[in-house]
mmCIF file with all atom_site columns, C-alpha atoms in Angstrom:
data_model
loop_
_atom_site.group_PDB
_atom_site.id
_atom_site.type_symbol
_atom_site.label_atom_id
_atom_site.label_alt_id
_atom_site.label_comp_id
_atom_site.label_asym_id
_atom_site.label_entity_id
_atom_site.label_seq_id
_atom_site.pdbx_PDB_ins_code
_atom_site.Cartn_x
_atom_site.Cartn_y
_atom_site.Cartn_z
_atom_site.occupancy
_atom_site.B_iso_or_equiv
_atom_site.pdbx_formal_charge
_atom_site.auth_seq_id
_atom_site.auth_comp_id
_atom_site.auth_asym_id
_atom_site.auth_atom_id
_atom_site.pdbx_PDB_model_num
ATOM 1   C CA . MET C 1 1   ? 26.707  8.252   -10.107 1.00 0.00 ? 1   MET C CA 1
ATOM 2   C CA . ASP C 1 2   ? 24.287  7.005   -8.101  1.00 0.00 ? 2   ASP C CA 1
ATOM 3   C CA . LYS C 1 3   ? 21.684  4.467   -10.377 1.00 0.00 ? 3   LYS C CA 1
ATOM 4   C CA . LEU C 1 4   ? 18.105  6.168   -8.865  1.00 0.00 ? 4   LEU C CA 1
ATOM 5   C CA . THR C 1 5   ? 19.455  10.225  -9.769  1.00 0.00 ? 5   THR C CA 1
ATOM 6   C CA . PRO C 1 6   ? 18.032  10.322  -12.771 1.00 0.00 ? 6   PRO C CA 1
ATOM 7   C CA . LEU C 1 7   ? 15.012  8.372   -11.777 1.00 0.00 ? 7   LEU C CA 1
ATOM 8   C CA . ILE C 1 8   ? 13.943  11.127  -9.000  1.00 0.00 ? 8   ILE C CA 1
ATOM 9   C CA . GLU C 1 9   ? 12.471  13.167  -11.703 1.00 0.00 ? 9   GLU C CA 1
ATOM 10  C CA . THR C 1 10  ? 10.157  10.693  -12.895 1.00 0.00 ? 10  THR C CA 1
ATOM 11  C CA . LEU C 1 11  ? 9.162   9.103   -9.234  1.00 0.00 ? 11  LEU C CA 1
ATOM 12  C CA . ARG C 1 12  ? 8.421   13.449  -8.508  1.00 0.00 ? 12  ARG C CA 1
ATOM 13  C CA . ASN C 1 13  ? 5.893   13.295  -11.880 1.00 0.00 ? 13  ASN C CA 1
ATOM 14  C CA . TYR C 1 14  ? 4.709   9.730   -10.757 1.00 0.00 ? 14  TYR C CA 1
ATOM 15  C CA . ILE C 1 15  ? 3.933   11.476  -7.670  1.00 0.00 ? 15  ILE C CA 1
ATOM 16  C CA . ASN C 1 16  ? 3.118   14.827  -8.233  1.00 0.00 ? 16  ASN C CA 1
ATOM 17  C CA . ASP C 1 17  ? -0.683  12.866  -10.451 1.00 0.00 ? 17  ASP C CA 1
ATOM 18  C CA . LYS C 1 18  ? -1.033  10.140  -7.590  1.00 0.00 ? 18  LYS C CA 1
ATOM 19  C CA . LYS C 1 19  ? -1.480  12.577  -5.637  1.00 0.00 ? 19  LYS C CA 1
ATOM 20  C CA . GLU C 1 20  ? -4.057  14.206  -6.954  1.00 0.00 ? 20  GLU C CA 1
ATOM 21  C CA . LYS C 1 21  ? -5.717  10.877  -7.659  1.00 0.00 ? 21  LYS C CA 1
ATOM 22  C CA . TYR C 1 22  ? -6.199  10.488  -3.349  1.00 0.00 ? 22  TYR C CA 1
ATOM 23  C CA . LEU C 1 23  ? -7.159  13.976  -3.178  1.00 0.00 ? 23  LEU C CA 1
ATOM 24  C CA . MET C 1 24  ? -10.529 13.026  -3.015  1.00 0.00 ? 24  MET C CA 1
ATOM 25  C CA . VAL C 1 25  ? -10.090 11.274  -0.112  1.00 0.00 ? 25  VAL C CA 1
ATOM 26  C CA . LYS C 1 26  ? -8.590  13.958  1.679   1.00 0.00 ? 26  LYS C CA 1
ATOM 27  C CA . ASN C 1 27  ? -11.330 15.800  0.616   1.00 0.00 ? 27  ASN C CA 1
ATOM 28  C CA . THR C 1 28  ? -13.942 13.420  1.804   1.00 0.00 ? 28  THR C CA 1
ATOM 29  C CA . PHE C 1 29  ? -12.032 13.944  5.062   1.00 0.00 ? 29  PHE C CA 1
ATOM 30  C CA . MET C 1 30  ? -12.497 17.620  5.279   1.00 0.00 ? 30  MET C CA 1
ATOM 31  C CA . GLN C 1 31  ? -16.089 17.275  5.111   1.00 0.00 ? 31  GLN C CA 1
ATOM 32  C CA . LEU C 1 32  ? -16.544 15.001  8.739   1.00 0.00 ? 32  LEU C CA 1
ATOM 33  C CA . ASP C 1 33  ? -17.032 17.159  12.119  1.00 0.00 ? 33  ASP C CA 1
ATOM 34  C CA . LEU C 1 34  ? -14.035 16.302  14.200  1.00 0.00 ? 34  LEU C CA 1
ATOM 35  C CA . GLU C 1 35  ? -15.611 13.415  16.389  1.00 0.00 ? 35  GLU C CA 1
ATOM 36  C CA . SER C 1 36  ? -16.074 11.990  13.331  1.00 0.00 ? 36  SER C CA 1
ATOM 37  C CA . ILE C 1 37  ? -12.496 12.487  12.193  1.00 0.00 ? 37  ILE C CA 1
ATOM 38  C CA . ARG C 1 38  ? -11.128 11.561  15.191  1.00 0.00 ? 38  ARG C CA 1
ATOM 39  C CA . ASP C 1 39  ? -13.083 8.079   15.289  1.00 0.00 ? 39  ASP C CA 1
ATOM 40  C CA . ILE C 1 40  ? -11.834 7.507   11.751  1.00 0.00 ? 40  ILE C CA 1
ATOM 41  C CA . TYR C 1 41  ? -8.186  7.946   12.854  1.00 0.00 ? 41  TYR C CA 1
ATOM 42  C CA . ASN C 1 42  ? -7.944  5.999   15.987  1.00 0.00 ? 42  ASN C CA 1
ATOM 43  C CA . ASN C 1 43  ? -9.612  2.832   15.275  1.00 0.00 ? 43  ASN C CA 1
ATOM 44  C CA . ILE C 1 44  ? -6.718  0.894   14.379  1.00 0.00 ? 44  ILE C CA 1
ATOM 45  C CA . VAL C 1 45  ? -5.993  -1.704  17.299  1.00 0.00 ? 45  VAL C CA 1
ATOM 46  C CA . GLU C 1 46  ? -2.853  -4.416  17.673  1.00 0.00 ? 46  GLU C CA 1
ATOM 47  C CA . GLU C 1 47  ? -4.939  -8.226  17.595  1.00 0.00 ? 47  GLU C CA 1
ATOM 48  C CA . ASN C 1 48  ? -2.926  -8.884  19.911  1.00 0.00 ? 48  ASN C CA 1
ATOM 49  C CA . PRO C 1 49  ? -1.331  -6.240  21.517  1.00 0.00 ? 49  PRO C CA 1
ATOM 50  C CA . SER C 1 50  ? 2.524   -6.755  22.332  1.00 0.00 ? 50  SER C CA 1
ATOM 51  C CA . ILE C 1 51  ? 4.167   -2.999  21.856  1.00 0.00 ? 51  ILE C CA 1
ATOM 52  C CA . ILE C 1 52  ? 0.824   -0.638  22.740  1.00 0.00 ? 52  ILE C CA 1
ATOM 53  C CA . GLY C 1 53  ? -2.545  -0.811  23.486  1.00 0.00 ? 53  GLY C CA 1
ATOM 54  C CA . LYS C 1 54  ? -4.354  1.893   22.925  1.00 0.00 ? 54  LYS C CA 1
ATOM 55  C CA . GLN C 1 55  ? -5.499  2.516   19.557  1.00 0.00 ? 55  GLN C CA 1
ATOM 56  C CA . MET C 1 56  ? -3.847  3.954   16.239  1.00 0.00 ? 56  MET C CA 1
ATOM 57  C CA . ASN C 1 57  ? -4.851  6.063   13.071  1.00 0.00 ? 57  ASN C CA 1
ATOM 58  C CA . ILE C 1 58  ? -3.360  4.425   9.511   1.00 0.00 ? 58  ILE C CA 1
ATOM 59  C CA . LEU C 1 59  ? -0.399  6.805   10.034  1.00 0.00 ? 59  LEU C CA 1
ATOM 60  C CA . GLN C 1 60  ? 0.964   5.955   13.219  1.00 0.00 ? 60  GLN C CA 1
ATOM 61  C CA . THR C 1 61  ? 0.311   2.619   11.989  1.00 0.00 ? 61  THR C CA 1
ATOM 62  C CA . GLU C 1 62  ? 1.941   2.587   9.438   1.00 0.00 ? 62  GLU C CA 1
ATOM 63  C CA . GLN C 1 63  ? 5.227   4.570   11.180  1.00 0.00 ? 63  GLN C CA 1
ATOM 64  C CA . LEU C 1 64  ? 5.421   1.774   13.238  1.00 0.00 ? 64  LEU C CA 1
ATOM 65  C CA . PHE C 1 65  ? 4.681   -1.445  11.301  1.00 0.00 ? 65  PHE C CA 1
ATOM 66  C CA . ASN C 1 66  ? 6.717   -2.064  8.567   1.00 0.00 ? 66  ASN C CA 1
ATOM 67  C CA . LYS C 1 67  ? 4.882   -4.794  7.533   1.00 0.00 ? 67  LYS C CA 1
ATOM 68  C CA . PHE C 1 68  ? 1.631   -5.367  8.543   1.00 0.00 ? 68  PHE C CA 1
ATOM 69  C CA . PHE C 1 69  ? -1.880  -6.865  7.892   1.00 0.00 ? 69  PHE C CA 1
ATOM 70  C CA . LEU C 1 70  ? -5.154  -5.392  8.378   1.00 0.00 ? 70  LEU C CA 1
ATOM 71  C CA . LEU C 1 71  ? -7.895  -6.727  8.542   1.00 0.00 ? 71  LEU C CA 1
ATOM 72  C CA . GLY C 1 72  ? -11.784 -5.267  9.087   1.00 0.00 ? 72  GLY C CA 1
ATOM 73  C CA . GLU C 1 73  ? -15.362 -6.545  8.491   1.00 0.00 ? 73  GLU C CA 1
ATOM 74  C CA . SER C 1 74  ? -16.891 -4.526  5.159   1.00 0.00 ? 74  SER C CA 1
ATOM 75  C CA . GLY C 1 75  ? -17.730 -1.098  6.080   1.00 0.00 ? 75  GLY C CA 1
ATOM 76  C CA . SER C 1 76  ? -14.904 -0.610  8.778   1.00 0.00 ? 76  SER C CA 1
ATOM 77  C CA . GLY C 1 77  ? -13.225 1.583   5.989   1.00 0.00 ? 77  GLY C CA 1
ATOM 78  C CA . LYS C 1 78  ? -10.005 -0.446  5.105   1.00 0.00 ? 78  LYS C CA 1
ATOM 79  C CA . THR C 1 79  ? -9.719  1.067   1.564   1.00 0.00 ? 79  THR C CA 1
ATOM 80  C CA . THR C 1 80  ? -10.162 5.057   2.454   1.00 0.00 ? 80  THR C CA 1
ATOM 81  C CA . ALA C 1 81  ? -7.954  4.562   5.901   1.00 0.00 ? 81  ALA C CA 1
ATOM 82  C CA . LEU C 1 82  ? -5.121  3.339   3.169   1.00 0.00 ? 82  LEU C CA 1
ATOM 83  C CA . LYS C 1 83  ? -5.509  5.739   0.540   1.00 0.00 ? 83  LYS C CA 1
ATOM 84  C CA . TYR C 1 84  ? -5.579  8.407   2.818   1.00 0.00 ? 84  TYR C CA 1
ATOM 85  C CA . LEU C 1 85  ? -2.440  7.239   3.875   1.00 0.00 ? 85  LEU C CA 1
ATOM 86  C CA . CYS C 1 86  ? -1.154  6.967   0.502   1.00 0.00 ? 86  CYS C CA 1
ATOM 87  C CA . TYR C 1 87  ? -2.469  10.564  -0.678  1.00 0.00 ? 87  TYR C CA 1
ATOM 88  C CA . ARG C 1 88  ? -0.182  11.402  2.818   1.00 0.00 ? 88  ARG C CA 1
ATOM 89  C CA . LYS C 1 89  ? 2.998   9.824   2.065   1.00 0.00 ? 89  LYS C CA 1
ATOM 90  C CA . LEU C 1 90  ? 2.589   11.441  -1.268  1.00 0.00 ? 90  LEU C CA 1
ATOM 91  C CA . GLN C 1 91  ? 2.273   14.927  -0.161  1.00 0.00 ? 91  GLN C CA 1
ATOM 92  C CA . ALA C 1 92  ? 5.146   14.876  2.197   1.00 0.00 ? 92  ALA C CA 1
ATOM 93  C CA . LEU C 1 93  ? 7.015   13.415  -0.680  1.00 0.00 ? 93  LEU C CA 1
ATOM 94  C CA . SER C 1 94  ? 5.825   16.117  -3.078  1.00 0.00 ? 94  SER C CA 1
ATOM 95  C CA . ASN C 1 95  ? 6.909   18.580  -0.248  1.00 0.00 ? 95  ASN C CA 1
ATOM 96  C CA . LYS C 1 96  ? 11.253  17.111  -0.130  1.00 0.00 ? 96  LYS C CA 1
ATOM 97  C CA . ASP C 1 97  ? 13.413  19.082  -1.906  1.00 0.00 ? 97  ASP C CA 1
ATOM 98  C CA . PHE C 1 98  ? 15.052  15.311  -2.786  1.00 0.00 ? 98  PHE C CA 1
ATOM 99  C CA . ILE C 1 99  ? 14.148  11.919  -2.384  1.00 0.00 ? 99  ILE C CA 1
ATOM 100 C CA . HIS C 1 100 ? 16.212  9.973   -0.354  1.00 0.00 ? 100 HIS C CA 1
ATOM 101 C CA . ASP C 1 101 ? 16.249  5.847   0.007   1.00 0.00 ? 101 ASP C CA 1
ATOM 102 C CA . SER C 1 102 ? 14.535  5.746   3.020   1.00 0.00 ? 102 SER C CA 1
ATOM 103 C CA . ASP C 1 103 ? 11.447  7.779   1.575   1.00 0.00 ? 103 ASP C CA 1
ATOM 104 C CA . LYS C 1 104 ? 9.126   5.070   0.339   1.00 0.00 ? 104 LYS C CA 1
ATOM 105 C CA . VAL C 1 105 ? 6.736   6.147   -2.623  1.00 0.00 ? 105 VAL C CA 1
ATOM 106 C CA . PRO C 1 106 ? 3.502   4.244   -2.080  1.00 0.00 ? 106 PRO C CA 1
ATOM 107 C CA . ILE C 1 107 ? 1.805   1.997   -4.743  1.00 0.00 ? 107 ILE C CA 1
ATOM 108 C CA . PHE C 1 108 ? -2.047  1.230   -4.123  1.00 0.00 ? 108 PHE C CA 1
ATOM 109 C CA . ILE C 1 109 ? -2.492  -2.174  -5.498  1.00 0.00 ? 109 ILE C CA 1
ATOM 110 C CA . GLU C 1 110 ? -6.382  -3.595  -6.280  1.00 0.00 ? 110 GLU C CA 1
ATOM 111 C CA . LEU C 1 111 ? -6.511  -6.842  -5.627  1.00 0.00 ? 111 LEU C CA 1
ATOM 112 C CA . SER C 1 112 ? -10.018 -6.929  -6.391  1.00 0.00 ? 112 SER C CA 1
ATOM 113 C CA . MET C 1 113 ? -8.580  -7.314  -10.250 1.00 0.00 ? 113 MET C CA 1
ATOM 114 C CA . PHE C 1 114 ? -5.908  -9.627  -10.224 1.00 0.00 ? 114 PHE C CA 1
ATOM 115 C CA . ASP C 1 115 ? -6.170  -12.213 -13.514 1.00 0.00 ? 115 ASP C CA 1
ATOM 116 C CA . THR C 1 116 ? -3.426  -14.589 -14.169 1.00 0.00 ? 116 THR C CA 1
ATOM 117 C CA . ILE C 1 117 ? -4.847  -15.706 -17.237 1.00 0.00 ? 117 ILE C CA 1
ATOM 118 C CA . HIS C 1 118 ? -3.822  -11.906 -19.220 1.00 0.00 ? 118 HIS C CA 1
ATOM 119 C CA . ARG C 1 119 ? -0.962  -11.359 -16.963 1.00 0.00 ? 119 ARG C CA 1
ATOM 120 C CA . LYS C 1 120 ? 1.405   -14.017 -16.003 1.00 0.00 ? 120 LYS C CA 1
ATOM 121 C CA . PHE C 1 121 ? 2.902   -11.961 -12.904 1.00 0.00 ? 121 PHE C CA 1
ATOM 122 C CA . TRP C 1 122 ? -0.115  -9.702  -11.748 1.00 0.00 ? 122 TRP C CA 1
ATOM 123 C CA . ILE C 1 123 ? 1.636   -8.307  -9.291  1.00 0.00 ? 123 ILE C CA 1
ATOM 124 C CA . ILE C 1 124 ? 5.183   -6.846  -11.011 1.00 0.00 ? 124 ILE C CA 1
ATOM 125 C CA . GLU C 1 125 ? 2.880   -6.060  -14.262 1.00 0.00 ? 125 GLU C CA 1
ATOM 126 C CA . SER C 1 126 ? 0.751   -3.843  -12.624 1.00 0.00 ? 126 SER C CA 1
ATOM 127 C CA . ILE C 1 127 ? 3.770   -1.906  -10.539 1.00 0.00 ? 127 ILE C CA 1
ATOM 128 C CA . LYS C 1 128 ? 5.068   -1.947  -14.010 1.00 0.00 ? 128 LYS C CA 1
ATOM 129 C CA . ASN C 1 129 ? 2.200   -0.002  -15.594 1.00 0.00 ? 129 ASN C CA 1
ATOM 130 C CA . GLU C 1 130 ? 2.478   1.937   -12.363 1.00 0.00 ? 130 GLU C CA 1
ATOM 131 C CA . PHE C 1 131 ? 5.333   3.296   -14.340 1.00 0.00 ? 131 PHE C CA 1
ATOM 132 C CA . HIS C 1 132 ? 4.525   2.675   -17.636 1.00 0.00 ? 132 HIS C CA 1
ATOM 133 C CA . PRO C 1 133 ? 3.725   6.165   -18.452 1.00 0.00 ? 133 PRO C CA 1
ATOM 134 C CA . TYR C 1 134 ? 6.890   7.797   -16.821 1.00 0.00 ? 134 TYR C CA 1
ATOM 135 C CA . ILE C 1 135 ? 9.458   5.204   -17.708 1.00 0.00 ? 135 ILE C CA 1
ATOM 136 C CA . LYS C 1 136 ? 10.414  3.199   -21.585 1.00 0.00 ? 136 LYS C CA 1
ATOM 137 C CA . ASP C 1 137 ? 12.031  0.861   -19.599 1.00 0.00 ? 137 ASP C CA 1
ATOM 138 C CA . SER C 1 138 ? 9.799   0.032   -17.054 1.00 0.00 ? 138 SER C CA 1
ATOM 139 C CA . HIS C 1 139 ? 10.292  -3.344  -16.330 1.00 0.00 ? 139 HIS C CA 1
ATOM 140 C CA . ASN C 1 140 ? 13.955  -2.752  -15.158 1.00 0.00 ? 140 ASN C CA 1
ATOM 141 C CA . THR C 1 141 ? 13.098  0.176   -13.116 1.00 0.00 ? 141 THR C CA 1
ATOM 142 C CA . VAL C 1 142 ? 10.403  -0.793  -11.041 1.00 0.00 ? 142 VAL C CA 1
ATOM 143 C CA . LEU C 1 143 ? 13.007  -4.260  -10.794 1.00 0.00 ? 143 LEU C CA 1
ATOM 144 C CA . TYR C 1 144 ? 15.842  -1.813  -9.791  1.00 0.00 ? 144 TYR C CA 1
ATOM 145 C CA . LEU C 1 145 ? 13.415  -0.083  -7.307  1.00 0.00 ? 145 LEU C CA 1
ATOM 146 C CA . LEU C 1 146 ? 12.276  -2.750  -5.794  1.00 0.00 ? 146 LEU C CA 1
ATOM 147 C CA . GLU C 1 147 ? 15.351  -4.058  -5.300  1.00 0.00 ? 147 GLU C CA 1
ATOM 148 C CA . ARG C 1 148 ? 16.396  -0.946  -3.755  1.00 0.00 ? 148 ARG C CA 1
ATOM 149 C CA . GLY C 1 149 ? 13.517  -0.291  -0.873  1.00 0.00 ? 149 GLY C CA 1
ATOM 150 C CA . ALA C 1 150 ? 11.784  1.870   -2.167  1.00 0.00 ? 150 ALA C CA 1
ATOM 151 C CA . PHE C 1 151 ? 7.918   1.495   -2.586  1.00 0.00 ? 151 PHE C CA 1
ATOM 152 C CA . LEU C 1 152 ? 5.133   1.426   0.150   1.00 0.00 ? 152 LEU C CA 1
ATOM 153 C CA . LEU C 1 153 ? 3.643   -1.823  -1.484  1.00 0.00 ? 153 LEU C CA 1
ATOM 154 C CA . ILE C 1 154 ? -0.519  -1.556  -0.654  1.00 0.00 ? 154 ILE C CA 1
ATOM 155 C CA . PHE C 1 155 ? -1.908  -4.894  -1.346  1.00 0.00 ? 155 PHE C CA 1
ATOM 156 C CA . ASP C 1 156 ? -6.112  -3.513  -0.496  1.00 0.00 ? 156 ASP C CA 1
ATOM 157 C CA . GLY C 1 157 ? -8.253  -6.390  -0.476  1.00 0.00 ? 157 GLY C CA 1
ATOM 158 C CA . LEU C 1 158 ? -7.413  -10.168 -0.829  1.00 0.00 ? 158 LEU C CA 1
ATOM 159 C CA . ASN C 1 159 ? -10.544 -11.713 0.538   1.00 0.00 ? 159 ASN C CA 1
ATOM 160 C CA . GLU C 1 160 ? -11.548 -10.007 -2.807  1.00 0.00 ? 160 GLU C CA 1
ATOM 161 C CA . VAL C 1 161 ? -8.783  -12.155 -5.228  1.00 0.00 ? 161 VAL C CA 1
ATOM 162 C CA . PRO C 1 162 ? -11.698 -14.173 -7.585  1.00 0.00 ? 162 PRO C CA 1
ATOM 163 C CA . LYS C 1 163 ? -11.281 -18.142 -5.918  1.00 0.00 ? 163 LYS C CA 1
ATOM 164 C CA . ARG C 1 164 ? -9.310  -19.600 -8.266  1.00 0.00 ? 164 ARG C CA 1
ATOM 165 C CA . PHE C 1 165 ? -6.509  -17.202 -7.809  1.00 0.00 ? 165 PHE C CA 1
ATOM 166 C CA . ILE C 1 166 ? -6.526  -16.791 -4.900  1.00 0.00 ? 166 ILE C CA 1
ATOM 167 C CA . ARG C 1 167 ? -3.870  -19.492 -3.765  1.00 0.00 ? 167 ARG C CA 1
ATOM 168 C CA . LYS C 1 168 ? -1.710  -17.489 -7.017  1.00 0.00 ? 168 LYS C CA 1
ATOM 169 C CA . ALA C 1 169 ? -2.110  -14.061 -5.638  1.00 0.00 ? 169 ALA C CA 1
ATOM 170 C CA . ILE C 1 170 ? -1.042  -15.486 -1.572  1.00 0.00 ? 170 ILE C CA 1
ATOM 171 C CA . LYS C 1 171 ? 2.051   -17.504 -3.558  1.00 0.00 ? 171 LYS C CA 1
ATOM 172 C CA . GLU C 1 172 ? 3.414   -13.467 -5.420  1.00 0.00 ? 172 GLU C CA 1
ATOM 173 C CA . ILE C 1 173 ? 2.475   -11.244 -2.641  1.00 0.00 ? 173 ILE C CA 1
ATOM 174 C CA . LYS C 1 174 ? 4.598   -14.149 -0.428  1.00 0.00 ? 174 LYS C CA 1
ATOM 175 C CA . GLU C 1 175 ? 7.426   -13.709 -2.852  1.00 0.00 ? 175 GLU C CA 1
ATOM 176 C CA . LEU C 1 176 ? 7.937   -10.145 -3.107  1.00 0.00 ? 176 LEU C CA 1
ATOM 177 C CA . LEU C 1 177 ? 7.946   -10.081 0.943   1.00 0.00 ? 177 LEU C CA 1
ATOM 178 C CA . ILE C 1 178 ? 11.313  -12.845 0.557   1.00 0.00 ? 178 ILE C CA 1
ATOM 179 C CA . LYS C 1 179 ? 12.881  -10.772 -2.594  1.00 0.00 ? 179 LYS C CA 1
ATOM 180 C CA . TYR C 1 180 ? 12.239  -7.412  -1.527  1.00 0.00 ? 180 TYR C CA 1
ATOM 181 C CA . PRO C 1 181 ? 12.307  -7.506  1.856   1.00 0.00 ? 181 PRO C CA 1
ATOM 182 C CA . LYS C 1 182 ? 13.490  -3.502  2.269   1.00 0.00 ? 182 LYS C CA 1
ATOM 183 C CA . ASN C 1 183 ? 9.761   -2.470  0.742   1.00 0.00 ? 183 ASN C CA 1
ATOM 184 C CA . LYS C 1 184 ? 7.052   -1.425  3.180   1.00 0.00 ? 184 LYS C CA 1
ATOM 185 C CA . PHE C 1 185 ? 4.296   -3.725  2.778   1.00 0.00 ? 185 PHE C CA 1
ATOM 186 C CA . ILE C 1 186 ? 0.556   -3.478  4.069   1.00 0.00 ? 186 ILE C CA 1
ATOM 187 C CA . ILE C 1 187 ? -2.229  -6.305  3.086   1.00 0.00 ? 187 ILE C CA 1
ATOM 188 C CA . SER C 1 188 ? -5.390  -5.440  3.906   1.00 0.00 ? 188 SER C CA 1
ATOM 189 C CA . SER C 1 189 ? -8.681  -8.539  4.005   1.00 0.00 ? 189 SER C CA 1
ATOM 190 C CA . ARG C 1 190 ? -12.546 -8.756  5.844   1.00 0.00 ? 190 ARG C CA 1
ATOM 191 C CA . THR C 1 191 ? -11.391 -12.482 7.658   1.00 0.00 ? 191 THR C CA 1
ATOM 192 C CA . LEU C 1 192 ? -8.436  -13.743 9.475   1.00 0.00 ? 192 LEU C CA 1
ATOM 193 C CA . GLU C 1 193 ? -8.696  -16.871 6.126   1.00 0.00 ? 193 GLU C CA 1
ATOM 194 C CA . TYR C 1 194 ? -5.441  -15.874 4.441   1.00 0.00 ? 194 TYR C CA 1
ATOM 195 C CA . SER C 1 195 ? -3.396  -13.579 7.289   1.00 0.00 ? 195 SER C CA 1
ATOM 196 C CA . GLU C 1 196 ? -2.096  -17.428 8.905   1.00 0.00 ? 196 GLU C CA 1
ATOM 197 C CA . TYR C 1 197 ? -0.266  -17.713 5.404   1.00 0.00 ? 197 TYR C CA 1
ATOM 198 C CA . PHE C 1 198 ? 2.193   -14.295 6.414   1.00 0.00 ? 198 PHE C CA 1
ATOM 199 C CA . ASN C 1 199 ? 4.167   -13.843 9.418   1.00 0.00 ? 199 ASN C CA 1
ATOM 200 C CA . LEU C 1 200 ? 3.203   -10.556 9.606   1.00 0.00 ? 200 LEU C CA 1
ATOM 201 C CA . LYS C 1 201 ? 1.932   -8.630  12.292  1.00 0.00 ? 201 LYS C CA 1
ATOM 202 C CA . ASN C 1 202 ? -2.609  -9.036  12.223  1.00 0.00 ? 202 ASN C CA 1
ATOM 203 C CA . MET C 1 203 ? -3.610  -5.401  12.992  1.00 0.00 ? 203 MET C CA 1
ATOM 204 C CA . ILE C 1 204 ? -7.291  -4.727  13.624  1.00 0.00 ? 204 ILE C CA 1
ATOM 205 C CA . ILE C 1 205 ? -9.566  -1.885  11.828  1.00 0.00 ? 205 ILE C CA 1
ATOM 206 C CA . LYS C 1 206 ? -12.649 -0.732  14.291  1.00 0.00 ? 206 LYS C CA 1
ATOM 207 C CA . LYS C 1 207 ? -16.146 -0.515  12.171  1.00 0.00 ? 207 LYS C CA 1
ATOM 208 C CA . THR C 1 208 ? -16.255 3.325   12.875  1.00 0.00 ? 208 THR C CA 1
ATOM 209 C CA . LYS C 1 209 ? -19.976 5.545   12.018  1.00 0.00 ? 209 LYS C CA 1
ATOM 210 C CA . ILE C 1 210 ? -18.801 7.364   9.507   1.00 0.00 ? 210 ILE C CA 1
ATOM 211 C CA . VAL C 1 211 ? -17.776 5.200   6.780   1.00 0.00 ? 211 VAL C CA 1
#
C-alpha cells in the first residue's frame, strides 16, 4: 500500500477545516460588483513578458507557473488574492473523491510572524503546526509530503519579516526550493528588493480601487 494512502483522510480533514477558514475571503468577493470582481481577477502581469502579454488573475497565474514571486505595492491585494487562491484550491480538493499526487494542498505562511529565536527552522515548524491537530507524527509526515511534492507553499509578505531575521528567512525558503522542488511555491513582497535572491518569475499585481 502506498504510504500516502493512510494520509488521504487526514489531508481531507485538513482541507475541509481550512476551506472554512478562507470562506470569508470568498464572501468578500461575492459582495463586490461585477466590474470590481473583473478588476481584482485580472490585475496580474509578468514583469518582463515572455509567455503571454495580457493581464491574468491569480488562478490563471498559479496554473501557468509552478514557482513565482508576486510583487505589488501596499494595498494592491496580494494577500487577498492569495487567500482567495487558497479557498479555490481547497474547494476543488474537497469536491474530489480521491487526492492524487498531482494535487497540491495549499499552505499559507504569514512571514510577518517569522521568529527564529523560539524556533530554529521556523518555516518547517510552521508547516508542521498546520498539521499538528490532525497527525500525531507531524514532523516525519510533513517531510514525507514535502518530498512527494504535495503542497502549494504560499509565503506571504517577505518584506514584513523583521529585519534581523530576513537573511534567515531567505535562506530557509531557498533551501526548501532546492530540497523539495516537486512542490509549487509562491512568494509575495512589496518590492523587488528581495526577489533578486530567487531565480523565479516575477509577477506584478496592479493596485485596484477596491482593495
